[in-house]
Amino acid sequence: MAVTGVLQSALGCSTPVQAQPAGRRCGVHQIHTFHGLHRHSVVGQQVVSLSSFKCGLQRCRAQRACRARAVSTFAQAGTKYDYDLVIIGCGVGGHGAALHAVECGLKVAIVEGHDIGGTCVNRGCVPSKALLAASGRVRELKNAMHLKSMGIQVGSVSFERQPIADHANQLASTIASNLKRSLEAIGVDILIGAGKLTGPHTIKYSLPGRVDVGGTVTAKDIMIATGSVPFVPPGIPIDGKTVFTSDHALKLEWIPKWIAIIGSGYIGLEFSDVYTALGSEVTFIEAMDNLMPGFDKEVARIAQRVLINPRPIDWHTGVLATKVTPGVPGVKPVLIELTDFKTKEVVDTLEVDACLVATGRAPYTHGLNLAAVDAEVDRRGFVPVNEKMQVLDKSGKVVPNLYCIGDANGKYMLAHAASAQGISAVENICGRSHVLNHASVPAACFTHPEVSFVGPTEEQARETAQKEGWADKLAVVKTSFKANSKALAEKEGEGMAKMIYRKDTGEIIGVHIIGLHAADLIHEASNAVATRQTVQDIKFNVHAHPTLSEVLDELFKGAHVEKQTRANIKPEAAKVPVAA
Ligand SMILES: Cc1cc2nc3c(=O)[nH]c(=O)nc-3n(C[C@H](O)[C@H](O)[C@H](O)COP(=O)(O)OP(=O)(O)OC[C@H]3O[C@@H](n4cnc5c(N)ncnc54)[C@H](O)[C@@H]3O)c2cc1C
Ligand SMILES: NC(=O)c1ccc[n+]([C@@H]2O[C@H](COP(=O)([O-])OP(=O)(O)OC[C@H]3O[C@@H](n4cnc5c(N)ncnc54)[C@H](O)[C@@H]3O)[C@@H](O)[C@H]2O)c1
């Protein structure tokens, strides 16, 4: 068979693969519009002369990607699979994995059954942050006392619900399109349909009622990235109008006068911020004894003082919402039966205008047919994986060439965690052993002010230290936003940062922040945990003045470590010239 014929069959192409003249440049247009054509010409060039392959794109991801693809397709000429990697699910996890895989030279397809961008882009992070941004602005402008303290007076502040809802909706569409384009630009094939495994290297994809889409593809490696959906406890019917989950709430179809929020985790807190800014009264219903049970206790106490008490919010803790009866907006209230979490006795019935169910998320792993590789989901529906994101079978052994990342494996249900796991899995696929340190993954709740953290809560850290016999070495240091010049200039002195560390070694274990821009501030700490920077090192970092990041500077400088040796001192660093 001629060289072009070998490549044609290796790529599964219907068009003959032509060898291109050496030195021909690939154009932006080809990449963006006809990536299939681009692939052929790259392969052609690869055959003629590897060194003569050039890309018209300068210093961009697509350039690196097309170089990588040239290597990949060349290397694959003799393989028997359609792709090196097929990812099932195009949320942020699948997207992050696909970008990295292409950069590593893999030929990639992504199977998507519903909407590109998944939860985060369409029903999660992105629209919720748009609502928080708009409602946060309303809250700020309505806070006459705060503005007056800086000499500002505004007249009456009004807003329109629909344009705020449109802002969230349009932002989601824009980001989803950007995400799709970013995949197409680097030659990732997007296969529309719900994917299921039919063998160790085979995926069938289809859409119910659509005979025109679907097919079967093979891949050397497969990655499951199918995400999650809202978890709704039994006894709670969702009508999407008066009783709803975040999926509906993000559309902001109406602003109830009084809304009960079941669950005081991330979603409950962020929506309490949105609704109270837009004029609703909120009642939290929380199963645990305290609000925000998943957060550091001290942070939750401050949050209660800053985010809950000054707002029209009340709460019932230690109770489960066991039965909810939907209402009719403006006509019939929603009824919520509350049951004591410990005694299991019905203790109250609430009548409210609406009810948001924010009781966690359930993995969406339905229909994946893991049985095809002798694996199964756990009792909560998560796909079991090891620390390299490799799927484990029923007996706990690694299923070769199968990975699962993101919300579907339940390790850490955050967008950036999903993406980081995807990148980690790709590294393992490429033979470079990699384990993501989940203790270094930051988290943030985007209330006003924000809450953020990395690592365990102080309570969890103390428990671990006790078990492992280093409780006397655990130390905690705190700083306040009240002493920070920038926060005071903004008249936003409410807030605290605390670091949990080992005073014998200087190891940073966790950092928790509540205060202005806490979500941005956490990264210095999370990166320090990731790179194992110690307190002794980090306290020499220099922070611009006056900035909020000095809250952390003060935190690091306030820590006392027994061992004063600095580990990361590089003498030559001092010789690097500094820009004037
Ligand atoms: C209201 C809300 C706000 C949030 N805010 C934040 C935030 O601010 N920051 C943050 O880090 N996280 C946030 N999250 C969490 C974040 O959205 C998730 O952790 C993240 O989306 C998980 O990404 P994923 O790729 O694992 O899954 P998903 O984003 O759920 O994507 C999975 C994709 O797989 C597709 N799929 C499922 N099954 C199949 C199949 N069989 N075949 C083909 N395709 C399939 C789905 O259609 C979906 O597109 C928020 C979540 C919610 C609900
Ligand atoms: N800013 C962010 O990063 C962000 C924002 C929103 C959502 N998320 C992600 O989405 C996921 C889901 O968020 P969430 O707030 O729904 O879950 P969550 O796990 O954060 O909080 C759920 C809360 O509901 C309570 N609860 C559960 N069942 C109950 C019942 N029957 N009655 C009363 N209380 C009950 C729990 O005790 C818990 O406090 C989170 O895991 C988070 O990772 C992240």
XYZ file of C-alpha atoms and ligand atoms in Angstrom:
677
model
C 0.000 0.000 0.000
C 1.227 3.497 -0.795
C 2.200 5.694 2.136
C -0.885 7.848 1.687
C -3.083 4.745 1.660
C -1.584 3.481 4.931
C -2.298 6.827 6.558
C -5.757 6.972 5.126
C -6.701 3.644 6.610
C -4.900 4.353 9.896
C -6.916 7.551 10.273
C -10.122 5.986 9.088
C -10.441 8.767 6.496
C -12.735 8.528 3.553
C -10.711 11.091 1.576
C -7.316 10.085 0.219
C -4.491 11.493 2.297
C -2.205 13.582 0.152
C 1.455 14.144 0.839
C 1.930 17.910 0.908
C 4.967 19.689 -0.442
C 7.606 20.178 2.210
C 7.524 23.548 3.906
C 3.859 24.307 3.201
C 2.416 26.339 6.041
C -0.815 25.395 7.701
C -3.171 28.383 8.047
C -5.405 29.576 10.840
C -8.353 29.197 8.518
C -7.676 25.533 7.990
C -7.425 24.857 11.692
C -10.544 26.731 12.636
C -12.796 25.647 9.845
C -11.565 22.441 8.360
C -9.606 20.676 10.965
C -10.153 17.374 9.202
C -8.433 18.765 6.111
C -5.746 20.265 8.288
C -5.096 16.876 9.838
C -4.574 15.300 6.450
C -2.180 17.962 5.283
C -0.234 17.721 8.524
C 0.085 14.003 8.127
C 1.128 14.461 4.541
C 3.817 16.874 5.537
C 4.888 14.613 8.295
C 5.587 11.906 5.790
C 7.521 14.136 3.470
C 9.621 15.904 6.031
C 9.120 16.163 9.769
C 11.511 19.056 10.106
C 9.862 21.051 7.356
C 6.487 21.156 9.142
C 5.632 24.713 10.008
C 2.555 26.337 11.448
C 1.107 29.690 10.465
C -0.032 30.344 14.003
C 2.451 32.141 16.181
C 2.867 31.369 19.875
C -0.623 29.996 20.312
C -2.078 26.876 21.764
C -3.283 25.706 18.371
C 0.266 25.895 17.047
C 1.553 23.666 19.805
C -1.455 21.461 19.289
C -0.961 21.037 15.568
C 2.700 20.258 16.093
C 1.641 17.722 18.679
C -0.957 16.308 16.329
C 1.654 15.890 13.627
C 3.670 13.725 15.977
C 0.607 11.862 17.211
C -0.846 10.926 13.854
C 2.566 9.978 12.567
C 3.129 7.723 15.546
C -0.279 6.216 15.114
C -0.006 5.160 11.525
C 0.127 1.536 12.617
C -2.433 1.568 15.492
C -5.816 -0.056 15.356
C -7.948 2.552 17.158
C -9.863 5.537 15.815
C -8.461 7.738 18.578
C -5.771 7.734 21.242
C -8.320 9.054 23.730
C -12.089 9.369 23.775
C -13.618 11.388 26.593
C -17.263 10.826 27.530
C -18.713 14.134 28.703
C -17.772 17.661 27.710
C -17.985 19.568 30.970
C -15.025 21.541 32.293
C -13.381 18.262 33.315
C -13.603 16.714 29.851
C -12.624 20.011 28.235
C -9.521 20.465 30.399
C -8.490 16.881 29.741
C -8.987 17.257 25.976
C -6.843 20.409 25.772
C -4.028 18.779 27.678
C -4.270 15.534 25.716
C -3.938 17.369 22.397
C -0.990 19.283 23.777
C 0.564 15.950 24.672
C 0.164 14.783 21.090
C -2.891 12.559 21.445
C -5.638 12.258 18.879
C -8.798 13.056 20.826
C -12.573 12.881 20.459
C -15.121 13.968 23.026
C -18.620 12.506 23.238
C -21.278 14.887 24.561
C -24.878 13.913 25.157
C -26.504 17.156 26.243
C -24.743 20.509 26.221
C -21.120 21.461 25.735
C -19.716 22.983 28.911
C -21.767 20.730 31.201
C -22.911 21.858 34.632
C -20.317 24.543 35.329
C -20.874 26.521 32.163
C -24.614 25.988 31.662
C -26.088 25.357 35.106
C -23.367 26.048 37.658
C -20.352 28.268 38.225
C -20.827 30.586 35.260
C -24.506 31.634 35.459
C -24.416 31.649 39.273
C -21.479 34.037 39.272
C -23.310 36.297 36.817
C -26.312 36.433 39.181
C -23.987 37.034 42.129
C -22.219 39.851 40.264
C -25.448 41.651 39.362
C -27.185 41.132 42.702
C -23.970 42.005 44.551
C -23.919 45.348 42.737
C -27.535 45.955 43.778
C -26.658 45.158 47.399
C -23.683 47.529 47.286
C -25.658 50.401 45.778
C -28.484 49.910 48.246
C -26.121 50.035 51.196
C -26.558 53.759 51.806
C -24.651 53.709 55.117
C -21.626 52.107 53.538
C -21.593 54.521 50.624
C -22.174 57.497 52.914
C -19.163 56.533 54.981
C -17.121 57.245 51.836
C -19.016 60.447 51.077
C -21.264 58.984 48.380
C -24.998 59.326 48.077
C -27.133 57.608 45.478
C -30.820 58.026 44.801
C -33.197 55.107 44.821
C -31.724 51.963 43.338
C -33.844 49.763 41.145
C -33.230 46.721 38.993
C -35.071 44.609 36.452
C -35.234 40.884 37.017
C -35.319 39.780 33.382
C -32.148 41.604 32.247
C -30.303 40.117 35.232
C -31.551 36.666 34.212
C -30.557 37.398 30.596
C -27.047 38.376 31.698
C -26.605 34.952 33.317
C -28.099 33.115 30.381
C -26.090 34.979 27.750
C -22.856 34.561 29.653
C -23.436 30.803 29.782
C -24.079 30.686 26.015
C -20.984 32.777 25.263
C -18.700 30.632 27.397
C -20.201 27.420 25.989
C -19.516 28.627 22.406
C -15.983 29.664 23.339
C -15.393 26.262 24.843
C -16.647 24.482 21.725
C -14.517 26.672 19.458
C -11.443 26.071 21.595
C -11.833 22.323 21.057
C -12.531 22.582 17.331
C -9.550 24.887 16.882
C -7.155 22.215 18.038
C -8.791 19.397 16.123
C -10.767 17.621 18.841
C -13.669 15.789 17.239
C -16.956 16.454 19.058
C -19.266 13.468 18.716
C -22.861 14.225 19.638
C -24.682 11.555 21.620
C -24.805 9.817 24.980
C -21.840 7.478 25.184
C -21.729 4.012 26.658
C -19.021 1.413 26.878
C -19.491 -1.665 24.770
C -16.033 -3.095 25.384
C -12.634 -2.145 26.832
C -11.836 0.129 23.873
C -15.220 0.725 22.293
C -17.862 3.392 22.829
C -21.269 3.535 21.268
C -22.963 6.928 21.203
C -26.516 7.841 20.272
C -29.345 10.261 20.997
C -32.820 8.912 21.699
C -35.142 9.621 18.782
C -32.310 10.738 16.467
C -31.319 8.237 13.827
C -29.107 10.785 12.078
C -26.578 10.996 14.907
C -24.515 8.367 16.630
C -22.046 5.659 15.899
C -19.303 3.570 17.400
C -15.709 4.625 17.966
C -12.669 2.899 19.325
C -9.926 4.381 21.463
C -6.769 3.192 23.131
C -7.806 5.017 26.316
C -11.240 6.113 27.496
C -12.035 8.780 30.076
C -15.410 9.089 31.795
C -16.263 12.711 32.658
C -20.046 12.603 32.907
C -20.449 14.910 35.903
C -23.405 15.242 38.219
C -27.006 16.393 38.633
C -28.832 17.892 41.644
C -29.522 15.418 44.440
C -33.109 15.665 45.645
C -33.994 13.812 48.860
C -37.036 11.534 48.836
C -40.373 13.226 49.617
C -39.528 16.376 47.679
C -41.274 16.692 44.299
C -39.659 19.251 42.012
C -42.235 21.221 40.016
C -39.671 23.696 38.660
C -41.887 26.645 39.664
C -42.343 26.759 43.433
C -40.069 23.864 44.397
C -36.871 23.794 42.429
C -33.160 23.057 42.306
C -30.297 25.308 41.208
C -31.011 24.244 37.600
C -34.245 26.284 37.706
C -33.130 28.939 40.187
C -30.361 30.066 37.833
C -32.993 31.112 35.291
C -34.310 33.627 37.857
C -37.845 33.321 36.487
C -39.238 35.065 39.547
C -38.096 36.482 42.850
C -40.171 34.965 45.657
C -40.957 37.173 48.663
C -40.060 34.334 50.998
C -37.964 31.391 49.979
C -36.885 28.412 52.033
C -33.494 26.999 51.093
C -32.925 23.390 52.078
C -29.191 22.994 52.705
C -26.671 25.628 53.821
C -23.730 24.449 51.696
C -22.235 26.240 48.696
C -25.418 26.504 46.636
C -27.616 27.486 49.578
C -25.210 30.224 50.668
C -24.627 31.668 47.215
C -28.349 31.772 46.466
C -29.125 33.328 49.871
C -26.719 36.090 48.815
C -28.516 36.556 45.476
C -32.074 36.379 46.815
C -31.581 38.673 49.817
C -29.847 41.263 47.622
C -32.847 41.200 45.294
C -35.357 41.601 48.136
C -36.361 38.075 49.233
C -36.521 36.798 52.783
C -34.756 33.480 53.259
C -35.247 30.601 55.682
C -32.490 28.003 55.823
C -33.374 24.410 56.631
C -30.227 22.528 57.599
C -29.985 18.915 58.740
C -26.847 19.452 60.817
C -26.738 21.354 64.121
C -25.063 24.419 62.613
C -25.320 26.355 59.400
C -22.453 25.763 56.933
C -21.479 22.404 58.475
C -18.948 21.687 55.735
C -16.861 24.769 56.546
C -14.318 25.506 59.265
C -16.330 26.213 62.443
C -14.709 29.557 63.154
C -15.249 30.694 59.571
C -18.891 29.557 59.773
C -19.308 31.618 62.974
C -17.933 34.729 61.270
C -20.083 34.008 58.205
C -23.115 33.849 60.488
C -22.232 37.325 61.799
C -21.446 38.825 58.386
C -23.525 36.922 55.825
C -26.562 35.786 57.794
C -27.436 37.917 60.856
C -27.531 41.356 59.169
C -29.750 40.011 56.373
C -33.417 38.957 56.300
C -32.476 35.334 56.940
C -33.687 32.932 59.626
C -32.967 29.250 59.993
C -33.940 25.859 61.357
C -30.983 23.623 62.110
C -30.909 19.968 63.153
C -33.987 19.284 61.024
C -34.636 17.480 57.770
C -37.139 18.647 55.191
C -38.987 15.348 54.928
C -42.020 16.332 52.884
C -42.574 19.248 50.554
C -45.870 20.109 48.883
C -45.525 22.483 45.917
C -47.743 25.581 45.802
C -49.023 27.997 43.186
C -47.159 31.328 42.914
C -49.234 34.080 44.539
C -52.106 31.694 45.269
C -51.084 28.718 47.398
C -47.983 28.444 49.625
C -45.412 25.692 49.529
C -45.648 23.462 52.608
C -42.475 22.052 54.137
C -42.607 19.431 56.864
C -39.616 19.542 59.206
C -38.435 16.449 61.063
C -35.937 16.469 63.909
C -32.722 14.948 62.580
C -32.056 12.957 65.784
C -35.516 11.999 67.141
C -37.082 11.656 63.670
C -40.225 13.399 64.992
C -42.094 15.925 62.876
C -41.504 19.259 64.618
C -42.909 21.962 62.361
C -44.503 22.797 59.027
C -43.424 25.915 57.167
C -45.457 27.868 54.652
C -43.317 29.755 52.161
C -43.621 31.132 48.623
C -40.888 28.945 47.165
C -38.373 26.285 48.100
C -34.860 25.820 46.693
C -33.469 22.336 47.225
C -29.694 22.608 47.671
C -28.866 19.302 49.308
C -25.840 18.236 47.287
C -25.227 16.628 43.912
C -25.506 13.068 42.656
C -23.131 11.607 40.054
C -24.526 11.241 36.551
C -23.212 7.818 35.638
C -26.443 6.383 34.366
C -26.249 4.234 31.233
C -22.457 4.053 30.996
C -22.589 0.245 30.953
C -19.536 -0.266 33.164
C -20.452 -3.966 33.167
C -18.738 -4.125 29.749
C -15.417 -3.867 31.611
C -16.530 -5.781 34.710
C -16.815 -2.598 36.780
C -19.743 -0.972 38.593
C -20.608 2.266 40.352
C -20.545 2.413 44.163
C -23.731 2.559 46.236
C -24.023 6.326 45.721
C -23.475 6.045 41.957
C -19.855 7.293 41.820
C -17.319 5.531 39.606
C -14.600 4.090 41.881
C -11.088 5.271 40.984
C -7.602 5.143 42.458
C -5.360 8.185 42.995
C -4.336 8.129 39.305
C -8.002 8.393 38.256
C -7.911 4.815 36.925
C -11.261 3.049 37.201
C -11.354 0.069 39.555
C -13.296 -3.077 38.804
C -15.558 -5.022 41.172
C -12.598 -6.667 42.845
C -10.724 -3.374 43.253
C -8.269 -4.016 40.422
C -7.405 -1.355 37.850
C -9.425 -1.577 34.634
C -6.737 -1.042 31.979
C -7.065 2.093 29.834
C -10.180 3.407 31.616
C -10.186 6.633 33.666
C -12.869 8.670 35.422
C -12.569 12.313 36.447
C -14.650 15.133 37.886
C -17.980 15.014 39.708
C -18.598 11.472 38.418
C -15.907 10.061 40.737
C -16.965 12.194 43.726
C -13.442 12.959 44.932
C -13.887 16.743 44.971
C -16.968 18.208 43.264
C -15.508 21.447 41.950
C -14.917 22.648 38.402
C -11.187 23.246 38.693
C -10.763 19.915 40.513
C -12.461 18.158 37.568
C -10.127 19.833 35.115
C -7.031 19.162 37.252
C -8.006 15.497 37.553
C -8.423 15.348 33.766
C -4.937 16.756 33.241
C -3.552 14.337 35.815
C -5.236 11.372 34.102
C -3.772 12.434 30.731
C -0.306 12.533 32.286
C -0.817 8.947 33.448
C -2.099 7.944 30.005
C 1.102 9.387 28.534
C 3.166 7.240 30.875
C 4.223 10.047 33.223
C 2.998 8.900 36.609
C 0.995 11.693 38.251
C -1.118 12.024 41.372
C -3.106 15.210 42.033
C -2.714 16.443 45.596
C -6.344 17.121 46.471
C -5.260 18.761 49.721
C -3.857 21.589 47.603
C -7.058 22.227 45.620
C -8.629 25.534 46.685
C -12.355 26.063 47.143
C -14.403 29.237 47.296
C -17.933 30.333 47.995
C -18.727 33.529 46.098
C -20.894 35.310 48.635
C -20.330 38.994 49.534
C -17.809 38.849 51.115
C -16.323 35.613 49.818
C -15.209 32.549 51.737
C -12.280 30.421 50.571
C -10.020 27.684 51.821
C -7.433 25.090 51.015
C -6.830 21.935 53.025
C -8.741 20.621 56.027
C -10.746 22.617 58.561
C -9.070 23.266 61.902
C -11.311 20.590 63.458
C -10.321 18.008 60.823
C -6.626 18.922 61.112
C -6.720 18.550 64.909
C -8.395 15.165 64.600
C -5.741 13.950 62.139
C -2.916 15.350 64.280
C -4.347 13.587 67.324
C -4.574 10.270 65.472
C -1.089 10.583 64.017
C 0.524 11.742 67.267
C 1.583 15.301 66.386
C -1.204 17.256 68.084
C 1.384 19.251 70.101
C 3.003 20.376 66.851
C -0.157 21.775 65.269
C -0.329 25.562 65.382
C -2.813 28.164 64.186
C -2.169 31.793 63.283
C -4.794 34.401 62.367
C -4.999 37.858 60.858
C -7.853 40.241 60.398
C -8.917 42.342 57.416
C -9.455 45.157 59.924
C -5.717 45.877 60.000
C -5.333 45.872 56.204
C -4.965 49.305 54.567
C -6.604 48.295 51.281
C -9.594 46.681 52.993
C -10.000 49.776 55.167
C -9.753 52.064 52.136
C -12.647 50.083 50.681
C -14.422 50.243 54.059
C -14.513 46.435 53.959
C -12.613 45.558 57.118
C -14.854 42.625 58.020
C -12.976 39.353 57.631
C -10.337 36.965 58.862
C -7.619 34.656 57.561
C -6.145 31.762 59.444
C -3.417 29.280 58.725
C -3.041 25.825 60.208
C 0.571 24.648 60.125
C 3.126 22.426 61.817
C 5.360 24.423 64.106
C 8.076 21.740 64.039
C 8.510 21.606 60.245
C 6.761 24.721 58.956
C 4.470 22.635 56.722
C 1.349 24.568 55.671
C -1.675 22.337 56.239
C -4.610 24.604 55.534
C -5.632 28.214 55.091
C -9.148 29.646 55.505
C -10.207 33.135 54.516
C -13.430 35.075 54.820
C -13.355 38.627 53.522
C -13.175 40.803 50.431
C -11.841 38.864 47.400
C -11.078 35.792 49.503
C -11.568 33.611 46.398
C -8.619 35.301 44.677
C -6.456 35.532 47.774
C -6.437 31.799 48.482
C -4.139 30.929 45.583
C -0.918 31.982 47.207
C -1.711 29.506 49.967
C -2.980 26.692 47.727
C 0.044 26.990 45.458
C 2.287 26.903 48.507
C 0.617 23.674 49.635
C 0.951 22.235 46.111
C 4.632 23.094 45.831
C 5.287 22.216 49.490
C 6.560 25.677 50.285
C 7.033 25.980 54.023
C 6.225 28.843 56.362
C 9.972 29.580 56.641
C 10.109 30.172 52.869
C 6.810 31.852 52.212
C 7.265 34.506 54.891
C 10.062 36.002 52.746
C 7.717 36.555 49.775
C 7.115 40.230 49.057
C 3.595 41.592 48.617
C 2.719 44.889 46.979
C 1.429 47.571 49.308
C -1.355 48.378 49.834
C -3.103 45.187 48.724
C -5.437 42.646 50.232
C -2.728 40.032 49.727
C -0.940 41.618 52.686
C -3.567 39.877 54.827
C -1.761 36.664 53.896
C 1.678 38.256 54.180
C 0.877 39.129 57.770
C -0.460 35.628 58.329
C 2.747 33.982 57.107
C 4.963 36.398 59.019
C 2.946 35.789 62.186
C 3.670 32.047 62.183
C 6.363 30.741 64.533
C 8.355 27.711 63.467
C 10.830 25.850 65.664
C 13.103 24.959 62.762
C 14.253 28.173 61.124
C 16.068 26.636 58.132
C 14.846 27.959 54.825
C 14.587 25.166 52.282
C 14.079 26.970 49.004
C 16.769 29.601 49.036
C 18.368 29.949 45.618
C 21.373 32.301 45.896
C 21.447 33.003 42.154
C 17.924 34.428 42.328
C 19.389 37.607 43.815
C 21.370 38.184 40.624
C 18.248 38.432 38.443
C 17.886 42.091 37.436
C 14.725 43.774 38.640
C 12.725 45.983 36.281
C 13.056 49.642 37.221
C -25.191 26.145 40.999
C -23.777 25.614 40.946
C -22.715 26.476 41.087
C -21.409 25.992 41.044
N -20.396 26.873 41.202
C -19.126 26.430 41.185
C -18.053 27.328 41.326
O -18.224 28.541 41.486
N -16.794 26.842 41.293
C -16.555 25.508 41.133
O -15.384 25.109 41.120
N -17.552 24.630 40.991
C -18.836 25.058 41.012
N -19.851 24.171 40.838
C -19.517 22.752 40.648
C -19.106 22.504 39.192
O -20.125 22.957 38.334
C -18.851 21.024 38.979
O -17.947 20.557 39.935
C -18.270 20.793 37.590
O -19.171 21.247 36.619
C -17.961 19.317 37.374
O -17.432 19.163 36.089
P -17.485 17.765 35.313
O -16.769 18.003 34.031
O -17.037 16.676 36.190
O -19.028 17.495 35.036
P -20.182 18.323 34.345
O -19.869 19.768 34.282
O -21.437 17.929 35.014
O -20.162 17.815 32.842
C -20.490 16.506 32.479
C -20.940 16.468 31.046
O -21.090 15.119 30.648
C -22.249 14.985 29.835
N -22.675 13.586 29.898
C -23.189 12.913 30.961
N -23.378 11.609 30.637
C -22.967 11.460 29.355
C -22.891 10.351 28.462
N -23.254 9.125 28.825
N -22.432 10.582 27.220
C -22.044 11.814 26.831
N -22.086 12.892 27.635
C -22.533 12.711 28.882
C -23.216 15.980 30.435
O -24.185 16.353 29.490
C -22.280 17.135 30.804
O -22.167 18.045 29.743
C -21.177 24.617 40.852
C -22.239 23.738 40.684
C -23.532 24.232 40.719
C -24.667 23.287 40.526
N -18.572 28.139 44.726
C -18.485 26.844 44.478
O -17.413 26.299 44.305
C -19.737 26.045 44.378
C -20.974 26.661 44.293
C -22.095 25.859 44.205
C -21.978 24.492 44.172
N -20.767 23.917 44.256
C -20.629 22.448 44.240
O -21.901 21.879 44.111
C -22.056 20.853 45.056
C -23.444 20.888 45.599
O -23.680 22.050 46.418
P -24.760 22.014 47.567
O -24.754 23.315 48.261
O -26.050 21.497 47.004
O -24.229 20.830 48.491
P -23.352 20.839 49.827
O -22.945 19.443 50.031
O -22.345 21.915 49.802
O -24.410 21.244 50.970
C -25.596 20.521 51.172
C -26.146 20.861 52.545
O -27.462 20.337 52.624
C -27.665 19.710 53.888
N -28.741 18.724 53.697
C -28.691 17.596 52.948
N -29.898 16.972 52.943
C -30.729 17.731 53.702
C -32.117 17.635 54.066
N -32.910 16.650 53.653
N -32.661 18.596 54.869
C -31.875 19.613 55.312
N -30.562 19.755 54.982
C -30.006 18.835 54.180
C -26.295 19.150 54.234
O -26.148 18.962 55.618
C -25.355 20.240 53.679
O -25.095 21.245 54.635
C -21.037 21.054 46.137
O -20.436 19.821 46.394
C -20.046 21.991 45.572
O -18.878 21.286 45.331
C -19.651 24.672 44.362
